[in-house]
Amino acid sequence: MKIPGDEDWYEVELCTNAFGQGVAATPIQMVTAIGAVANNGKMMQPHVLRAYIDRGAQYVMPTNVLGTQFRKKTARTLSEMLSASLEEEASSALVPGYRVSGKTGTGSISTPNGYDPDWTNASFVGWGPVDDPRFLVYIWLEKPSTSEWGSVVAALFSVEYLNGWL
């Protein structure tokens, strides 16, 4: 992400960065950041391996708090806002039996000549239950063909995934 003072920064980026254009993050960065919201402001070090078995003994990987990014009250407020948003505007992301929070995303695809007018990337990140999170899911779909909107394809895909897992 370019910031003021960078050689190639322009004032228009104050606007485009506000809705995500020109900002890039890996899936693990997204999960780490939104995990801090789900975890009451505490950012945890991400890991893929939860546990392993060696010679018949199970070893659980330790958790590591990277730091507190914001207050618990702020995290709870954001979780409640995103839960209400799903309930009112993105009902395809709701998981029966769980109250969840989440955010959909629709990203323009950058090309050497600007943004591709025909394709997007769609995403959804969600967690729940809101009051005591036990899962977090991040779905990213490259160039979905059924809809360009994350609120349609990625949110629905996440529910199908979670229904099979929960």
C-alpha positions as YAML, in Angstrom:
chain: A
units: angstrom
residues:
- id: 1
  name: MET
  ca: [0.00, 0.00, 0.00]
- id: 2
  name: LYS
  ca: [1.37, 3.36, -0.97]
- id: 3
  name: ILE
  ca: [1.27, 6.09, 1.67]
- id: 4
  name: PRO
  ca: [1.74, 9.89, 1.54]
- id: 5
  name: GLY
  ca: [5.39, 10.68, 1.03]
- id: 6
  name: ASP
  ca: [6.05, 7.68, -1.21]
- id: 7
  name: GLU
  ca: [7.55, 8.69, -4.56]
- id: 8
  name: ASP
  ca: [4.66, 7.18, -6.54]
- id: 9
  name: TRP
  ca: [1.83, 8.30, -4.22]
- id: 10
  name: TYR
  ca: [-0.99, 10.53, -5.51]
- id: 11
  name: GLU
  ca: [-3.82, 12.28, -3.62]
- id: 12
  name: VAL
  ca: [-6.47, 10.15, -5.33]
- id: 13
  name: GLU
  ca: [-5.12, 7.19, -3.35]
- id: 14
  name: LEU
  ca: [-6.69, 8.64, -0.20]
- id: 15
  name: CYS
  ca: [-10.02, 7.76, -1.83]
- id: 16
  name: THR
  ca: [-9.14, 4.51, -3.58]
- id: 17
  name: ASN
  ca: [-7.36, 3.06, -0.54]
- id: 18
  name: ALA
  ca: [-10.46, 3.77, 1.56]
- id: 19
  name: PHE
  ca: [-12.40, 1.12, -0.36]
- id: 20
  name: GLY
  ca: [-9.49, -1.23, -0.92]
- id: 21
  name: GLN
  ca: [-8.12, -0.42, -4.36]
- id: 22
  name: GLY
  ca: [-4.35, -0.34, -4.29]
- id: 23
  name: VAL
  ca: [-4.27, -2.34, -1.06]
- id: 24
  name: ALA
  ca: [-2.98, -5.90, -1.17]
- id: 25
  name: ALA
  ca: [-3.05, -8.50, 1.59]
- id: 26
  name: THR
  ca: [-2.41, -12.23, 1.62]
- id: 27
  name: PRO
  ca: [-5.07, -14.60, 2.95]
- id: 28
  name: ILE
  ca: [-2.99, -15.26, 6.07]
- id: 29
  name: GLN
  ca: [-2.71, -11.48, 6.67]
- id: 30
  name: MET
  ca: [-6.49, -11.14, 6.32]
- id: 31
  name: VAL
  ca: [-7.14, -13.99, 8.75]
- id: 32
  name: THR
  ca: [-4.61, -12.59, 11.24]
- id: 33
  name: ALA
  ca: [-6.14, -9.11, 11.12]
- id: 34
  name: ILE
  ca: [-9.80, -10.11, 11.33]
- id: 35
  name: GLY
  ca: [-8.90, -12.71, 13.95]
- id: 36
  name: ALA
  ca: [-7.96, -9.79, 16.20]
- id: 37
  name: VAL
  ca: [-11.54, -8.52, 15.91]
- id: 38
  name: ALA
  ca: [-12.94, -11.96, 16.72]
- id: 39
  name: ASN
  ca: [-10.46, -12.33, 19.60]
- id: 40
  name: ASN
  ca: [-11.41, -9.11, 21.43]
- id: 41
  name: GLY
  ca: [-8.54, -7.08, 20.00]
- id: 42
  name: LYS
  ca: [-5.74, -9.61, 20.55]
- id: 43
  name: MET
  ca: [-3.79, -10.47, 17.42]
- id: 44
  name: MET
  ca: [-2.60, -14.05, 17.45]
- id: 45
  name: GLN
  ca: [0.33, -15.48, 15.54]
- id: 46
  name: PRO
  ca: [-1.19, -17.55, 12.74]
- id: 47
  name: HIS
  ca: [-0.33, -21.20, 12.34]
- id: 48
  name: VAL
  ca: [-1.57, -23.94, 10.10]
- id: 49
  name: LEU
  ca: [-0.77, -26.87, 12.35]
- id: 50
  name: ARG
  ca: [-2.90, -27.19, 15.50]
- id: 51
  name: ALA
  ca: [-1.32, -30.37, 16.83]
- id: 52
  name: TYR
  ca: [0.76, -33.34, 15.82]
- id: 53
  name: ILE
  ca: [1.30, -36.88, 17.06]
- id: 54
  name: ASP
  ca: [4.76, -38.27, 17.70]
- id: 55
  name: ARG
  ca: [5.29, -41.80, 19.06]
- id: 56
  name: GLY
  ca: [1.72, -42.01, 20.26]
- id: 57
  name: ALA
  ca: [1.72, -38.64, 22.09]
- id: 58
  name: GLN
  ca: [-0.23, -35.61, 20.91]
- id: 59
  name: TYR
  ca: [1.49, -32.23, 21.02]
- id: 60
  name: VAL
  ca: [-0.65, -29.11, 20.70]
- id: 61
  name: MET
  ca: [1.03, -26.08, 19.19]
- id: 62
  name: PRO
  ca: [1.25, -23.18, 21.65]
- id: 63
  name: THR
  ca: [-0.68, -19.99, 20.98]
- id: 64
  name: ASN
  ca: [1.24, -16.76, 20.79]
- id: 65
  name: VAL
  ca: [-0.31, -13.31, 21.22]
- id: 66
  name: LEU
  ca: [1.45, -10.86, 18.90]
- id: 67
  name: GLY
  ca: [-0.11, -7.88, 20.66]
- id: 68
  name: THR
  ca: [-3.33, -6.07, 21.41]
- id: 69
  name: GLN
  ca: [-4.39, -4.08, 18.36]
- id: 70
  name: PHE
  ca: [-7.38, -2.29, 19.89]
- id: 71
  name: ARG
  ca: [-9.66, -2.32, 22.90]
- id: 72
  name: LYS
  ca: [-12.02, -5.20, 23.65]
- id: 73
  name: LYS
  ca: [-14.98, -2.80, 23.46]
- id: 74
  name: THR
  ca: [-13.95, -1.73, 19.95]
- id: 75
  name: ALA
  ca: [-13.66, -5.37, 18.83]
- id: 76
  name: ARG
  ca: [-17.08, -6.22, 20.31]
- id: 77
  name: THR
  ca: [-18.70, -3.19, 18.65]
- id: 78
  name: LEU
  ca: [-17.24, -4.12, 15.26]
- id: 79
  name: SER
  ca: [-18.30, -7.76, 15.67]
- id: 80
  name: GLU
  ca: [-21.86, -6.67, 16.51]
- id: 81
  name: MET
  ca: [-21.97, -4.26, 13.55]
- id: 82
  name: LEU
  ca: [-20.74, -6.93, 11.13]
- id: 83
  name: SER
  ca: [-23.18, -9.47, 12.54]
- id: 84
  name: ALA
  ca: [-26.10, -7.07, 12.07]
- id: 85
  name: SER
  ca: [-24.87, -6.32, 8.56]
- id: 86
  name: LEU
  ca: [-24.92, -10.01, 7.64]
- id: 87
  name: GLU
  ca: [-28.36, -10.48, 9.18]
- id: 88
  name: GLU
  ca: [-29.78, -7.53, 7.24]
- id: 89
  name: GLU
  ca: [-27.89, -7.46, 3.95]
- id: 90
  name: ALA
  ca: [-25.97, -10.69, 3.32]
- id: 91
  name: SER
  ca: [-28.27, -13.37, 4.65]
- id: 92
  name: SER
  ca: [-26.64, -15.95, 2.37]
- id: 93
  name: ALA
  ca: [-23.68, -15.86, 4.79]
- id: 94
  name: LEU
  ca: [-25.73, -16.89, 7.83]
- id: 95
  name: VAL
  ca: [-25.01, -20.28, 9.38]
- id: 96
  name: PRO
  ca: [-28.10, -22.02, 10.82]
- id: 97
  name: GLY
  ca: [-27.77, -22.41, 14.58]
- id: 98
  name: TYR
  ca: [-24.98, -19.83, 14.92]
- id: 99
  name: ARG
  ca: [-24.84, -16.06, 15.19]
- id: 100
  name: VAL
  ca: [-21.89, -15.05, 13.01]
- id: 101
  name: SER
  ca: [-20.01, -11.91, 12.01]
- id: 102
  name: GLY
  ca: [-18.29, -11.34, 8.74]
- id: 103
  name: LYS
  ca: [-17.40, -9.12, 5.83]
- id: 104
  name: THR
  ca: [-17.75, -9.72, 2.14]
- id: 105
  name: GLY
  ca: [-15.36, -8.30, -0.42]
- id: 106
  name: THR
  ca: [-15.38, -7.66, -4.13]
- id: 107
  name: GLY
  ca: [-12.04, -6.68, -5.62]
- id: 108
  name: SER
  ca: [-11.21, -5.29, -9.02]
- id: 109
  name: ILE
  ca: [-8.37, -7.14, -10.73]
- id: 110
  name: SER
  ca: [-5.37, -5.00, -11.56]
- id: 111
  name: THR
  ca: [-3.76, -5.28, -15.00]
- id: 112
  name: PRO
  ca: [-0.81, -3.40, -16.52]
- id: 113
  name: ASN
  ca: [-3.36, -1.08, -18.20]
- id: 114
  name: GLY
  ca: [-5.68, -0.42, -15.25]
- id: 115
  name: TYR
  ca: [-8.45, -2.59, -13.83]
- id: 116
  name: ASP
  ca: [-10.07, -5.46, -15.72]
- id: 117
  name: PRO
  ca: [-13.68, -4.43, -16.47]
- id: 118
  name: ASP
  ca: [-14.90, -8.02, -16.85]
- id: 119
  name: TRP
  ca: [-13.61, -9.87, -13.79]
- id: 120
  name: THR
  ca: [-13.35, -9.50, -10.02]
- id: 121
  name: ASN
  ca: [-12.09, -11.49, -7.08]
- id: 122
  name: ALA
  ca: [-14.70, -12.26, -4.43]
- id: 123
  name: SER
  ca: [-14.09, -12.93, -0.76]
- id: 124
  name: PHE
  ca: [-15.73, -13.48, 2.58]
- id: 125
  name: VAL
  ca: [-14.24, -13.64, 6.05]
- id: 126
  name: GLY
  ca: [-16.46, -14.67, 8.93]
- id: 127
  name: TRP
  ca: [-16.32, -15.98, 12.47]
- id: 128
  name: GLY
  ca: [-18.63, -17.25, 15.13]
- id: 129
  name: PRO
  ca: [-20.42, -17.69, 17.32]
- id: 130
  name: VAL
  ca: [-20.20, -13.93, 17.85]
- id: 131
  name: ASP
  ca: [-20.29, -14.15, 21.65]
- id: 132
  name: ASP
  ca: [-17.65, -16.90, 21.93]
- id: 133
  name: PRO
  ca: [-15.82, -17.42, 18.60]
- id: 134
  name: ARG
  ca: [-14.73, -20.98, 17.85]
- id: 135
  name: PHE
  ca: [-14.14, -20.75, 14.10]
- id: 136
  name: LEU
  ca: [-12.97, -18.29, 11.50]
- id: 137
  name: VAL
  ca: [-13.21, -18.91, 7.77]
- id: 138
  name: TYR
  ca: [-11.74, -16.98, 4.86]
- id: 139
  name: ILE
  ca: [-12.95, -17.71, 1.35]
- id: 140
  name: TRP
  ca: [-11.32, -16.16, -1.71]
- id: 141
  name: LEU
  ca: [-12.58, -16.89, -5.22]
- id: 142
  name: GLU
  ca: [-10.60, -15.81, -8.25]
- id: 143
  name: LYS
  ca: [-12.73, -14.62, -11.18]
- id: 144
  name: PRO
  ca: [-16.03, -16.23, -10.10]
- id: 145
  name: SER
  ca: [-18.32, -16.90, -13.03]
- id: 146
  name: THR
  ca: [-21.78, -16.98, -11.40]
- id: 147
  name: SER
  ca: [-21.57, -13.48, -9.90]
- id: 148
  name: GLU
  ca: [-18.91, -10.81, -9.52]
- id: 149
  name: TRP
  ca: [-19.98, -9.96, -5.95]
- id: 150
  name: GLY
  ca: [-18.39, -11.42, -2.83]
- id: 151
  name: SER
  ca: [-21.73, -11.07, -1.04]
- id: 152
  name: VAL
  ca: [-23.23, -13.56, -3.47]
- id: 153
  name: VAL
  ca: [-20.62, -16.20, -4.26]
- id: 154
  name: ALA
  ca: [-18.04, -16.15, -1.47]
- id: 155
  name: ALA
  ca: [-20.53, -15.76, 1.38]
- id: 156
  name: LEU
  ca: [-22.68, -18.61, 0.06]
- id: 157
  name: PHE
  ca: [-19.62, -20.81, -0.46]
- id: 158
  name: SER
  ca: [-18.53, -20.24, 3.15]
- id: 159
  name: VAL
  ca: [-21.91, -21.34, 4.50]
- id: 160
  name: GLU
  ca: [-21.82, -24.52, 2.40]
- id: 161
  name: TYR
  ca: [-18.33, -25.21, 3.73]
- id: 162
  name: LEU
  ca: [-19.24, -24.55, 7.35]
- id: 163
  name: ASN
  ca: [-22.43, -26.62, 7.19]
- id: 164
  name: GLY
  ca: [-20.31, -29.59, 6.16]
- id: 165
  name: TRP
  ca: [-17.74, -28.93, 8.91]
- id: 166
  name: LEU
  ca: [-19.85, -27.94, 11.94]
...
